[in-house]
Coordinates of C-alpha atoms in Angstrom, one line a residue:
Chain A
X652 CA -26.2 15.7 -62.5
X653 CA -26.2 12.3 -64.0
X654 CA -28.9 10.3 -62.6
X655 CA -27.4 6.9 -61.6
X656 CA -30.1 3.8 -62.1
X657 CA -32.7 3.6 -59.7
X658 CA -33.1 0.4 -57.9
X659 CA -35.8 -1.2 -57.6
X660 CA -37.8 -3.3 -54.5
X661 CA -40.5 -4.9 -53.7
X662 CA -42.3 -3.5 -51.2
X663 CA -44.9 -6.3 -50.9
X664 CA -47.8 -4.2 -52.0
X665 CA -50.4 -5.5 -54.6
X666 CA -50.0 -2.2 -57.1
X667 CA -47.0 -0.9 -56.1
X668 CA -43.2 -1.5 -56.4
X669 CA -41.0 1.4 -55.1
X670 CA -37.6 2.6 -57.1
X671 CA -35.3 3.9 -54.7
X672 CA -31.2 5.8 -55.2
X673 CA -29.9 4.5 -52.2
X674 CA -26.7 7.3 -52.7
X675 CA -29.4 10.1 -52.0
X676 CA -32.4 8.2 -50.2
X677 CA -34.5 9.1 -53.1
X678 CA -37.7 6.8 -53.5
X679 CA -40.7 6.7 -55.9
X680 CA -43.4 4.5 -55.2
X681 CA -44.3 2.9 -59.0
X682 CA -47.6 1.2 -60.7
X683 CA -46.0 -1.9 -61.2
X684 CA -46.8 -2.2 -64.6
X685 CA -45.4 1.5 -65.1
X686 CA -41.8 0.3 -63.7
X687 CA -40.3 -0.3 -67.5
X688 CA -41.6 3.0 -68.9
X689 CA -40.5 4.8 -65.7
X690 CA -36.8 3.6 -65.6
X691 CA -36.9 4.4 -69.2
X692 CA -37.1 7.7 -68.6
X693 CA -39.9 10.8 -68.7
X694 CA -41.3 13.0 -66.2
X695 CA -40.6 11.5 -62.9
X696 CA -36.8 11.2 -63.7
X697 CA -36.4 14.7 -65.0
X698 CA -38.2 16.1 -62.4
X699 CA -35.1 13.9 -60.0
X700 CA -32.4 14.9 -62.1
X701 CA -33.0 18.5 -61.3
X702 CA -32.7 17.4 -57.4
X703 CA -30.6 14.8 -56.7
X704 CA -27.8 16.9 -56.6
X705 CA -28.9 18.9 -53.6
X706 CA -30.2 15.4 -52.4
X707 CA -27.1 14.0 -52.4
X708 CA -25.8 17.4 -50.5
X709 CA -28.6 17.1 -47.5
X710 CA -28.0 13.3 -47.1
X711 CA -23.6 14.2 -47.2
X712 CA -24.7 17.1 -44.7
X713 CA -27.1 14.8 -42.3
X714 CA -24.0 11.7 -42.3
X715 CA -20.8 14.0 -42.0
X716 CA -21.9 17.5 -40.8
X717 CA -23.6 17.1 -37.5
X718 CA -21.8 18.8 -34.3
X719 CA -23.1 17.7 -31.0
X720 CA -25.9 19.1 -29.2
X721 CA -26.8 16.4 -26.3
X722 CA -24.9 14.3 -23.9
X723 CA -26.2 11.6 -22.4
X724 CA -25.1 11.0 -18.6
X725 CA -24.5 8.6 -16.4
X726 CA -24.4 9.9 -13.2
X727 CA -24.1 6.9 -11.6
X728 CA -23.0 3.4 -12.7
X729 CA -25.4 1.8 -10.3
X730 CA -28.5 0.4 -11.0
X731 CA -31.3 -1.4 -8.5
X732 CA -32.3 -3.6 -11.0
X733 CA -30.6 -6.4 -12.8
X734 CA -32.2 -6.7 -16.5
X735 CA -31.1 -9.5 -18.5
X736 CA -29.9 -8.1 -21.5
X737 CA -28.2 -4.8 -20.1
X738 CA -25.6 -3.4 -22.2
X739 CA -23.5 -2.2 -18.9
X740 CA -21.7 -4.9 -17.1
X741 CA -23.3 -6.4 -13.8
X742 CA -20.6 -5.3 -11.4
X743 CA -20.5 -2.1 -12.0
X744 CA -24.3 -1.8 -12.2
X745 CA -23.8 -3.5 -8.7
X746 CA -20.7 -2.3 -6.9
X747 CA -20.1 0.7 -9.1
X748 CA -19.7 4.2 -7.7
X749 CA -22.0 7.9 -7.8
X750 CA -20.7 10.5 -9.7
X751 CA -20.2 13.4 -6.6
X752 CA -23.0 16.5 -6.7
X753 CA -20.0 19.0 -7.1
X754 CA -18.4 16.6 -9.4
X755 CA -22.0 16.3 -12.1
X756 CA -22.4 20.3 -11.3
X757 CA -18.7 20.5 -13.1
X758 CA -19.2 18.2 -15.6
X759 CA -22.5 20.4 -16.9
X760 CA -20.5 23.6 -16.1
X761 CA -17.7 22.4 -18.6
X762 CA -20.5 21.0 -21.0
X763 CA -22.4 24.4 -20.9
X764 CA -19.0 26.2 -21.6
X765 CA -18.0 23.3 -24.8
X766 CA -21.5 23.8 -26.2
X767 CA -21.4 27.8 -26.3
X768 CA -18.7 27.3 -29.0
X769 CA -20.7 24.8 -31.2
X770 CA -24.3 25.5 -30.9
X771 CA -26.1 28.3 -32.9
X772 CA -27.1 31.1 -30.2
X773 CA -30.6 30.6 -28.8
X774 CA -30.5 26.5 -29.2
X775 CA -30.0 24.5 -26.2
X776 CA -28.3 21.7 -25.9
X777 CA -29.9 18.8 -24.2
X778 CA -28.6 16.6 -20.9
X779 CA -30.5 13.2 -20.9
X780 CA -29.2 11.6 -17.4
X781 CA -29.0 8.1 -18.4
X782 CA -28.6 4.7 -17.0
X783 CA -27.2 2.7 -14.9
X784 CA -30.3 4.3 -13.0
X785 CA -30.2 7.8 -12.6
X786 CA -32.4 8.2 -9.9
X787 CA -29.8 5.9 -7.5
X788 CA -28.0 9.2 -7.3
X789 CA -31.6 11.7 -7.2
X790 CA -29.9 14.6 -5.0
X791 CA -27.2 15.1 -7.5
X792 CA -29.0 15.0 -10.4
X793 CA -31.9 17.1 -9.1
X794 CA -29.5 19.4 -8.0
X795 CA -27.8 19.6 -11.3
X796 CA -31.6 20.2 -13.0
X797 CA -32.2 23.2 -10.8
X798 CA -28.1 24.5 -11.2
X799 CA -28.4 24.8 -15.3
X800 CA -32.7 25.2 -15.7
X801 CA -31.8 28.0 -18.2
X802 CA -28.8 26.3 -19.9
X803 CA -30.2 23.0 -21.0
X804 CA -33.3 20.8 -22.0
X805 CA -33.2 18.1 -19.7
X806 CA -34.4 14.4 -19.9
X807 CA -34.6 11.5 -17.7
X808 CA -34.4 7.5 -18.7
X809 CA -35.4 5.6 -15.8
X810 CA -36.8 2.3 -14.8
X811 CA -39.7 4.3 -12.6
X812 CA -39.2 2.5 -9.8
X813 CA -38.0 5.3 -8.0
X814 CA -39.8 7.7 -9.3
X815 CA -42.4 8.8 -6.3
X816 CA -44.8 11.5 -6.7
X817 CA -42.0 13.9 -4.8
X818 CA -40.1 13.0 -7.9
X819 CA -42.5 13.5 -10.2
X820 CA -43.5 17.0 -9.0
X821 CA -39.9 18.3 -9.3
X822 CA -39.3 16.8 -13.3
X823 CA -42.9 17.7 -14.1
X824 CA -42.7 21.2 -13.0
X825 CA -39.2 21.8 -15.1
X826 CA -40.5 19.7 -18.1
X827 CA -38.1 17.2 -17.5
X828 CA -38.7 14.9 -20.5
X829 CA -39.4 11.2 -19.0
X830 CA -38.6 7.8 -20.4
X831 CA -39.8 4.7 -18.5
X832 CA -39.2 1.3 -19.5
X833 CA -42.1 -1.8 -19.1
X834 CA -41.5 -5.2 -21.0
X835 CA -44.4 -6.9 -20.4
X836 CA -48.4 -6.8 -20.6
X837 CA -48.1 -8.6 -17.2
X838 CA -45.4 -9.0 -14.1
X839 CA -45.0 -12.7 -15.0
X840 CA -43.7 -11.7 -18.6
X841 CA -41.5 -8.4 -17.5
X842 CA -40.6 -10.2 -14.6
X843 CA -38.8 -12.4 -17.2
X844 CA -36.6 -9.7 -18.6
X845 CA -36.2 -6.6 -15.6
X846 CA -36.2 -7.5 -12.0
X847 CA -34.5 -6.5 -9.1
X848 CA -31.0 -7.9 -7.8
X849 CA -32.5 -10.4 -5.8
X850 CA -35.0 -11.3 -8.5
X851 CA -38.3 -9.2 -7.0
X852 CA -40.6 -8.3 -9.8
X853 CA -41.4 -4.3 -10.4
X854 CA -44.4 -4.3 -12.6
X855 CA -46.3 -2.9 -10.6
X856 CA -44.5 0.0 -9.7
X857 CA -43.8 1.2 -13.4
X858 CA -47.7 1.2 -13.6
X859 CA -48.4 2.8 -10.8
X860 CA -45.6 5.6 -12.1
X861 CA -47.1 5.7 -15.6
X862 CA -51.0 6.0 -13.9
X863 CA -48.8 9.0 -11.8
X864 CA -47.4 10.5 -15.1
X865 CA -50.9 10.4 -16.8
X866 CA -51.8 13.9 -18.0
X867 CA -48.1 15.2 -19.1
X868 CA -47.5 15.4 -22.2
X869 CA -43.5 14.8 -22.3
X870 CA -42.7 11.1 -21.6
X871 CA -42.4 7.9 -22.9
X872 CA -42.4 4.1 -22.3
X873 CA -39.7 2.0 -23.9
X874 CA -40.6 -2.4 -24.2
X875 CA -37.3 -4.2 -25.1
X876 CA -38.4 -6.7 -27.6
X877 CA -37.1 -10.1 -26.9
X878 CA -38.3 -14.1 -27.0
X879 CA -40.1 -13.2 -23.8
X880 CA -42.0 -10.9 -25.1
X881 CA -42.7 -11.0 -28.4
X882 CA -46.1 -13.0 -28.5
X883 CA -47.5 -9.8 -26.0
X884 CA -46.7 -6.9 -28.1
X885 CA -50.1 -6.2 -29.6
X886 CA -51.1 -6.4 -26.0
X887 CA -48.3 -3.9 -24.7
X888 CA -49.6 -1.9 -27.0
X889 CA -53.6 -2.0 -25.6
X890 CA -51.6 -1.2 -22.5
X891 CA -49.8 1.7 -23.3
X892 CA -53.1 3.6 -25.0
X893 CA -55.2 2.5 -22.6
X894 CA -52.7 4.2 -20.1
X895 CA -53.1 7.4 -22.4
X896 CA -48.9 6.6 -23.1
X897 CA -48.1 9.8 -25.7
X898 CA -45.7 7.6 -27.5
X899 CA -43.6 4.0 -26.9
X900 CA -40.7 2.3 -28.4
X901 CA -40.9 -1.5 -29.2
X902 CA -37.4 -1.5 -29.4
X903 CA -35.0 -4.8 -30.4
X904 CA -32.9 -6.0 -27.9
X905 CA -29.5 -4.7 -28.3
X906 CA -27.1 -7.8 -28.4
X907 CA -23.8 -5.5 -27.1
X908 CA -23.4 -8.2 -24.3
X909 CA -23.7 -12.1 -24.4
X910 CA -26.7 -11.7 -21.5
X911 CA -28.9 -10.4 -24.1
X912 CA -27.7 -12.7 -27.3
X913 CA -29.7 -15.8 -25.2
X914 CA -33.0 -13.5 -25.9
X915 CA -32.4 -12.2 -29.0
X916 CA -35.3 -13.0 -31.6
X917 CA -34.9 -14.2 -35.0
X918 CA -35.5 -11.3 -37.7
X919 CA -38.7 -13.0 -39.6
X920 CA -40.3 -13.9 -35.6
X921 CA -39.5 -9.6 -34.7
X922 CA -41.0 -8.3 -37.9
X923 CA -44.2 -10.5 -37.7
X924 CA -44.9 -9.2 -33.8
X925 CA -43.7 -6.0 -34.6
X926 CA -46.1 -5.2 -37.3
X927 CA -48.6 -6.9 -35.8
X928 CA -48.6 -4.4 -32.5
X929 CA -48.6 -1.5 -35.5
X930 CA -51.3 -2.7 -37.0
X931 CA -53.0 -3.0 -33.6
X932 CA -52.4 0.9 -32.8
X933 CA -53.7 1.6 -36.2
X934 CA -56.8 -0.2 -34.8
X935 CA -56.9 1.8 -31.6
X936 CA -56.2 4.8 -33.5
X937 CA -59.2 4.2 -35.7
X938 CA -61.5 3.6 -33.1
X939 CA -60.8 5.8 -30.6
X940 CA -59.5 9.0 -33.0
X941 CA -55.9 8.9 -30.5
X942 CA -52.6 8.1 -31.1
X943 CA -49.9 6.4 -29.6
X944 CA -46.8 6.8 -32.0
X945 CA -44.6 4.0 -31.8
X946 CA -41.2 5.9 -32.2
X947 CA -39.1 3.6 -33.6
X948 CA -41.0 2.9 -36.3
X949 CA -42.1 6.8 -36.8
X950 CA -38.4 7.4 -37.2
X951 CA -38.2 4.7 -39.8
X952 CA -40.8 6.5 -41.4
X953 CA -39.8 9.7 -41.4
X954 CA -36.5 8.8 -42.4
X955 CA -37.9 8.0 -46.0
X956 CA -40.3 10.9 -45.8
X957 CA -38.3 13.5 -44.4
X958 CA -34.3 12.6 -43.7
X959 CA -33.6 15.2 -42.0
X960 CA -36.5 15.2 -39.5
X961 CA -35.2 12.2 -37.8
X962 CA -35.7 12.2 -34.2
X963 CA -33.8 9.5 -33.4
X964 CA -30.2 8.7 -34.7
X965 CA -29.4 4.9 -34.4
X966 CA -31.2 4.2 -38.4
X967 CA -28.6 6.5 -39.9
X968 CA -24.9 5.7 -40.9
X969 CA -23.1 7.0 -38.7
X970 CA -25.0 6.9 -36.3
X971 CA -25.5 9.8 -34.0
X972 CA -22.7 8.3 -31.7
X973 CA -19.9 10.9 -30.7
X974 CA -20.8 13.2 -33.4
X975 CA -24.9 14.3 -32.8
X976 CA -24.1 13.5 -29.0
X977 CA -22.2 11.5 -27.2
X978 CA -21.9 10.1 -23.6
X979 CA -21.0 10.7 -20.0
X980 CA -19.7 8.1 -17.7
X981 CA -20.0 8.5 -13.9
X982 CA -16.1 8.3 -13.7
X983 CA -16.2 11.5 -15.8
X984 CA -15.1 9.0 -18.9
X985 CA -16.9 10.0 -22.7
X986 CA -17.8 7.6 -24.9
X987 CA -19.6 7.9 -28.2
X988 CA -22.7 6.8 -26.9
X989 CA -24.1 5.2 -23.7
X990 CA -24.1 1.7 -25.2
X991 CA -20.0 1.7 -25.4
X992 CA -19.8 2.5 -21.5
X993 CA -18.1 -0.9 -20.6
X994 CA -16.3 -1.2 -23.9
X995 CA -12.8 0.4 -22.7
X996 CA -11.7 0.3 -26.7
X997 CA -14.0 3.3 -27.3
X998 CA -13.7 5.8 -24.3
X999 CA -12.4 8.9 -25.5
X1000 CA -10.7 10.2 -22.7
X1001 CA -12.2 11.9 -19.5
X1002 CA -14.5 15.3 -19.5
X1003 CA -12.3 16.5 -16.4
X1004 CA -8.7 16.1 -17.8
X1005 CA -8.6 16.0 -21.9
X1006 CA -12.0 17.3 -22.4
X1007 CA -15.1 17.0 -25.1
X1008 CA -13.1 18.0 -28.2
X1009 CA -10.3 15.5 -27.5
X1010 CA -13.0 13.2 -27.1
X1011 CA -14.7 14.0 -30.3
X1012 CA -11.3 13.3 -32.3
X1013 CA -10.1 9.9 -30.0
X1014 CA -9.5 6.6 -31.8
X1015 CA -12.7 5.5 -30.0
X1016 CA -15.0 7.9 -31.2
X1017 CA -13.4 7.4 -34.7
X1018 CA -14.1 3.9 -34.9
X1019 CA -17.8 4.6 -34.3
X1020 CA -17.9 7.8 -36.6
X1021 CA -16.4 6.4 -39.6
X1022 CA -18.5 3.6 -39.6
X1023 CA -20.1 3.9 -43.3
X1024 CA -22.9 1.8 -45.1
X1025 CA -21.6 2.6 -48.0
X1026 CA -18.3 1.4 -47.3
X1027 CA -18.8 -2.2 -46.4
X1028 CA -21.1 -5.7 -48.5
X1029 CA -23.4 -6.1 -48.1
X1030 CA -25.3 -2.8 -46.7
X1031 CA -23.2 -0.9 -49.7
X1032 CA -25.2 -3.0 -51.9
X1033 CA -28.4 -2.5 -50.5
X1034 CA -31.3 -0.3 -51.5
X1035 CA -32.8 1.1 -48.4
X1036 CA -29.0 1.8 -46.3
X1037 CA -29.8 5.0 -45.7
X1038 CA -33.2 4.4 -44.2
X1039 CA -31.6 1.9 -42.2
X1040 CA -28.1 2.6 -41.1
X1041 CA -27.2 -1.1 -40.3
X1042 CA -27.5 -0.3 -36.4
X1043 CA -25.9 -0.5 -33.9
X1044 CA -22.2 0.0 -34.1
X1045 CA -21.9 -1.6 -30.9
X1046 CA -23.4 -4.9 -31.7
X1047 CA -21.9 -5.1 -35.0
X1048 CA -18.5 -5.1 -33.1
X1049 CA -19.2 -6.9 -30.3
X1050 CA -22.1 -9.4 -31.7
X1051 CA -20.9 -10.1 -35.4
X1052 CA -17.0 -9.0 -35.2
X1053 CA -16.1 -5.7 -36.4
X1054 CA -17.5 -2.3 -37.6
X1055 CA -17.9 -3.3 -40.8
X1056 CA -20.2 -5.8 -40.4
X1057 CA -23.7 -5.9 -40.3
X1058 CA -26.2 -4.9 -37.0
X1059 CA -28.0 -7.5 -35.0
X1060 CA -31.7 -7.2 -37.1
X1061 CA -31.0 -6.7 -41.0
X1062 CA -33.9 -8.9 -41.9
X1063 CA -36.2 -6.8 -39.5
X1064 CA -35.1 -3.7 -41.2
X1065 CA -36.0 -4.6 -44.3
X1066 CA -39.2 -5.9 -43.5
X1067 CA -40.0 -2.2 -41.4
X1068 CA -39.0 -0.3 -44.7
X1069 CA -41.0 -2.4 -47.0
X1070 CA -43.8 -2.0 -44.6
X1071 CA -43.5 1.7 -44.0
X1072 CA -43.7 1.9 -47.9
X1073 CA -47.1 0.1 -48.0
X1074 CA -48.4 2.6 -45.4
X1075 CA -47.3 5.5 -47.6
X1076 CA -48.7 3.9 -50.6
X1077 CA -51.8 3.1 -49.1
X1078 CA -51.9 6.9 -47.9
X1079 CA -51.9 6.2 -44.4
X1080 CA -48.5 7.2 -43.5
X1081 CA -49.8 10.2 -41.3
X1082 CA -51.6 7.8 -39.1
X1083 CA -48.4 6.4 -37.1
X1084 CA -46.2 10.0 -36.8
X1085 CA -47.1 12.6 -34.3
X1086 CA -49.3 15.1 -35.0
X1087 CA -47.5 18.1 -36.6
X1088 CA -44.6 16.0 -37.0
X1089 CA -43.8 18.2 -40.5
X1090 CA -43.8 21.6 -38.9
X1091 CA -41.0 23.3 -39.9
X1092 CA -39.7 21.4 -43.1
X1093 CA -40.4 22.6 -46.7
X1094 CA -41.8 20.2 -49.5
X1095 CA -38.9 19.6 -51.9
X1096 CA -40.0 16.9 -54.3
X1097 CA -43.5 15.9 -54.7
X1098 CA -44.0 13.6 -57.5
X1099 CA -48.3 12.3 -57.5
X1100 CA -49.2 11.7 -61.8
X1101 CA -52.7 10.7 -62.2
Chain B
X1142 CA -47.8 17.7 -10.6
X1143 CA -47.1 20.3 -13.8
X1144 CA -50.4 19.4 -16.6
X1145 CA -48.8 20.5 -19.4
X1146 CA -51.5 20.6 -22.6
X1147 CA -51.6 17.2 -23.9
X1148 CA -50.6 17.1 -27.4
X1149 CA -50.5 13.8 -28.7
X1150 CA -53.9 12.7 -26.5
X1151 CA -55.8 14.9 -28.0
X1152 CA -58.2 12.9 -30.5
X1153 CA -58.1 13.6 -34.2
X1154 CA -60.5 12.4 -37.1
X1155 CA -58.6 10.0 -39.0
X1156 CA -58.6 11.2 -42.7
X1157 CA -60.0 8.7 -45.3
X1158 CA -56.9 8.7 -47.8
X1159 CA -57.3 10.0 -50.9
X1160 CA -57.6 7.7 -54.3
X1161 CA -53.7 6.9 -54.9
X1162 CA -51.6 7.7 -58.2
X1163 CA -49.7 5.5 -60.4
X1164 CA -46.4 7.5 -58.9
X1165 CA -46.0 8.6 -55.5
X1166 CA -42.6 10.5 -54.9
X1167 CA -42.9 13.4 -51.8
X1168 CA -39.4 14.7 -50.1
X1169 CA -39.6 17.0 -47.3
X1170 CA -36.7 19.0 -45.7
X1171 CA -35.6 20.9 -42.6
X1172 CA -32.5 21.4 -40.2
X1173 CA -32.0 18.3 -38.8
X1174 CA -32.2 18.5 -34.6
X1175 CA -32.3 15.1 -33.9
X1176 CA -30.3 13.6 -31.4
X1177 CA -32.4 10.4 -29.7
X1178 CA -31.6 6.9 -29.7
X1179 CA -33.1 3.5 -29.0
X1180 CA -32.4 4.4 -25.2
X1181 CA -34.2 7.6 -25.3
X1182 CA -36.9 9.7 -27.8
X1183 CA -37.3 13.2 -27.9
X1184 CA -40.8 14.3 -26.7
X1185 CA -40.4 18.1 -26.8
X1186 CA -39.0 18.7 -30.4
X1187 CA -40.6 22.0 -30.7
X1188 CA -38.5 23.8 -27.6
X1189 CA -35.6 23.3 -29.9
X1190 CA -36.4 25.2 -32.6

């Protein structure tokens, strides 16, 4: 295979300059004053020449070849809190309707049935009830956990404020995966972002349910990044591995809706705080020999280490939307992902009456799925696309016009990549992934001349 | 409630990293399983598999 030019950026570091080919998510991390000799050609190009052809494969695979194997549902579209940069519109989070128990115990039977013809035998698919808040409609859903134990992988996204120890018992006991959410080192600065209807703070009740949760080893906390925030999130961070939190997400705020556009922090202002909290659980990590992974960014990394080992698919073009998984809406309505519920444009029909495949080939999930990096300036131009993926589809329509635009935090991209380069050069990369994170995958380039 | 055996609490030595080289290039493979997002991470990979 002919070996296109590799590109090359500056990753900020004092020795090193990495080369990437953005059409494989190839990358070399370079002695700076090697860079001329390198691109001339020798060892580490032949050795890529011989590759990049079943580089080029994997990445086509990962981007186009996916079938689905999770669903993310609603089960209800109401939600007791009223968090000021929600993607789901405020009435239905406050008037909106349950989905019925024998309605959800359909919807996973005719899930179940869909995924048996997709899904290797022996994999199960997963069912992450989703928000709205899930819990608003806890008989249904529990009842649904206990219906399908041995059909699915369950997980949970909730704000924790309903989540009493009755609750905690049941998940716990199935190995329910948990997500919590928690903006703030303090009530005064979550209280800022997530509060109740009628403004009442809930701080303390996400504590007390992540003091509760202490000692399992399947659940996370989510922070939504945003101006109120951002000075705290080294802080968040002593929080969270004080708390013994397994792993977090420091997540941007997605800009779908207006509400959360009057939050939104400028790129240069995000990557500062966010790679100060890194650095700050590199700290805790040193000193106290545990880790909490900050997922967001782990993905980031393993993205450039390991493409295929992503965990999470919004850094990928597409992204996961309506192709890895897609969504459930409490009206029985499929969308390509959760963040679309709301967006009429891109509902793919109804589980009930067209079903999943229809939904999978709708003019809704299209729009999401054929969103490509490499079709569109300026990611098609960029170096690092497909360590990014220019998320999220939704913003890009809503936010900056159309799917062929840019996501809501290019600049703060950039700067995670160039910084997860550093930490791979500097040979601390392994510090900020979970432990084991590489069982299972198989070395296929390694590249380290003295 | 459950315990399950903690995982990631469990304290490791952090390893000094070794003395880098003029060219760093690692790729590693598998079958790709991911399916979280921004609104939700995995946290039991390995029943997957």
């Amino acid at each position: 295979m002919t070996v296109p030019l590799l590109t090359p950026v500056d990753i900020g570091h004092a020795r090193y300059m990495a080369l990437t080919d953005p059409g494989t998510a190839f990358w070399a991390l370079v002695d700076k004053t090697q860079v001329a000799d390198i691109l001339a050609g020798g060892p580490l190009l032949d050795a890529y020449r011989e590759k990049a052809g079943d580089f080029a494969r994997e990445l086509h695979a990962l981007r186009f070849g996916l079938k689905p194997s999770a669903v993310y549902v609603n089960p209800t579209e109401r939600c007791n809190l009223d968090c000021t940069y929600c993607y789901l519109p405020g009435k239905m989070r406050r008037d909106g309707g349950h989905m019925p128990q024998d309605k959800l115990l359909a919807a996973l039977d005719k899930l179940r049935r869909y995924f048996a013809t997709v899904m290797p035998e022996g994999r199960r698919p997963r069912i992450i009830f989703h928000g709205s808040e899930p819990l608003m409609n806890r008989k249904a859903v529990f009842a649904a956990i206990e219906t399908f134990d041995d059909d699915f992988i369950f997980g949970l996204q909730t704000n924790g404020t309903l989540l009493d120890r009755a609750a905690i018992d049941f998940l716990t006991a199935r190995e329910v995966s948990i997500g919590l959410s928690l903006d703030g080192p303090e009530a005064a600065i979550t209280d800022s972002t997530r509060h109740t209807w009628s403004g009442r703070s809930v701080h303390a009740r996400v504590l007390t349910a992540m003091d509760a949760l202490r000692g399992y080893d399947a659940w996370s906390v989510i922070t939504t990044c945003t101006t109120e925030n951002l000075a705290h999130l080294p802080r968040m961070i002593e929080l969270f591995h004080a708390r013994e939190v397994p792993t977090c997400m420091l997540n941007t705020v997605r800009c779908t809706l207006p509400g959360a556009r009057g939050v939104k922090p400028a790129d240069p202002d995000m990557a500062r705080a966010f790679i100060a909290a890194l650095d700050r659980s590199h700290e805790l990590y040193r000193e106290t020999g545990r880790k909490l992974v900050v997922a967001n960014f782990a993905n980031i990394l393993i993205a450039i280490l390991a493409p295929t080992a992503r965990r999470l698919m919004c850094d990928i073009s597409p992204c996961g939307g309506g192709r890895a998984f897609f969504a459930l809406a409490a009206d029985g309505g499929l969308y390509p992902c959760s963040e679309f519920i709301g967006l009429s444009r891109f509902r793919g029909g109804n589980l009930f009456e067209s079903g999943a495949e229809a939904a999978l080939d709708s003019e809704g999930f299209r729009l999401v799925t054929g969103r490509d990096v490499d079709a569109f300036a300026p990611c098609r131009d960029c170096a690092i696309r497909h360590f990014c993926g220019s998320p999220c589809p939704a913003e890009a329509h809503e936010m900056n016009g159309g799917m062929d635009r840019t996501g809501a935090f290019c600049g703060f991209y950039k700067e995670q990549v160039r910084y997860a380069f550093r930490l791979i050069a500097d040979g601390i990369a392994d510090d900020y992934l979970w432990d084991g994170w590489d069982e299972g995958t198989e070395t296929v380039f390694k590249h380290a001349l003295g | 409630m459950q315990k399950t055996k903690p995982k990631q609490r469990q304290q490791t030595v952090p390893i000094a990293p070794a003395a880098p080289a003029p060219t760093i290039a690692v790729r590693k493979s598998c079958n790709p399983d991911g399916v979280g997002l921004s609104h939700y991470v995995l946290m039991d990979r390995k029943k997957v598999k």
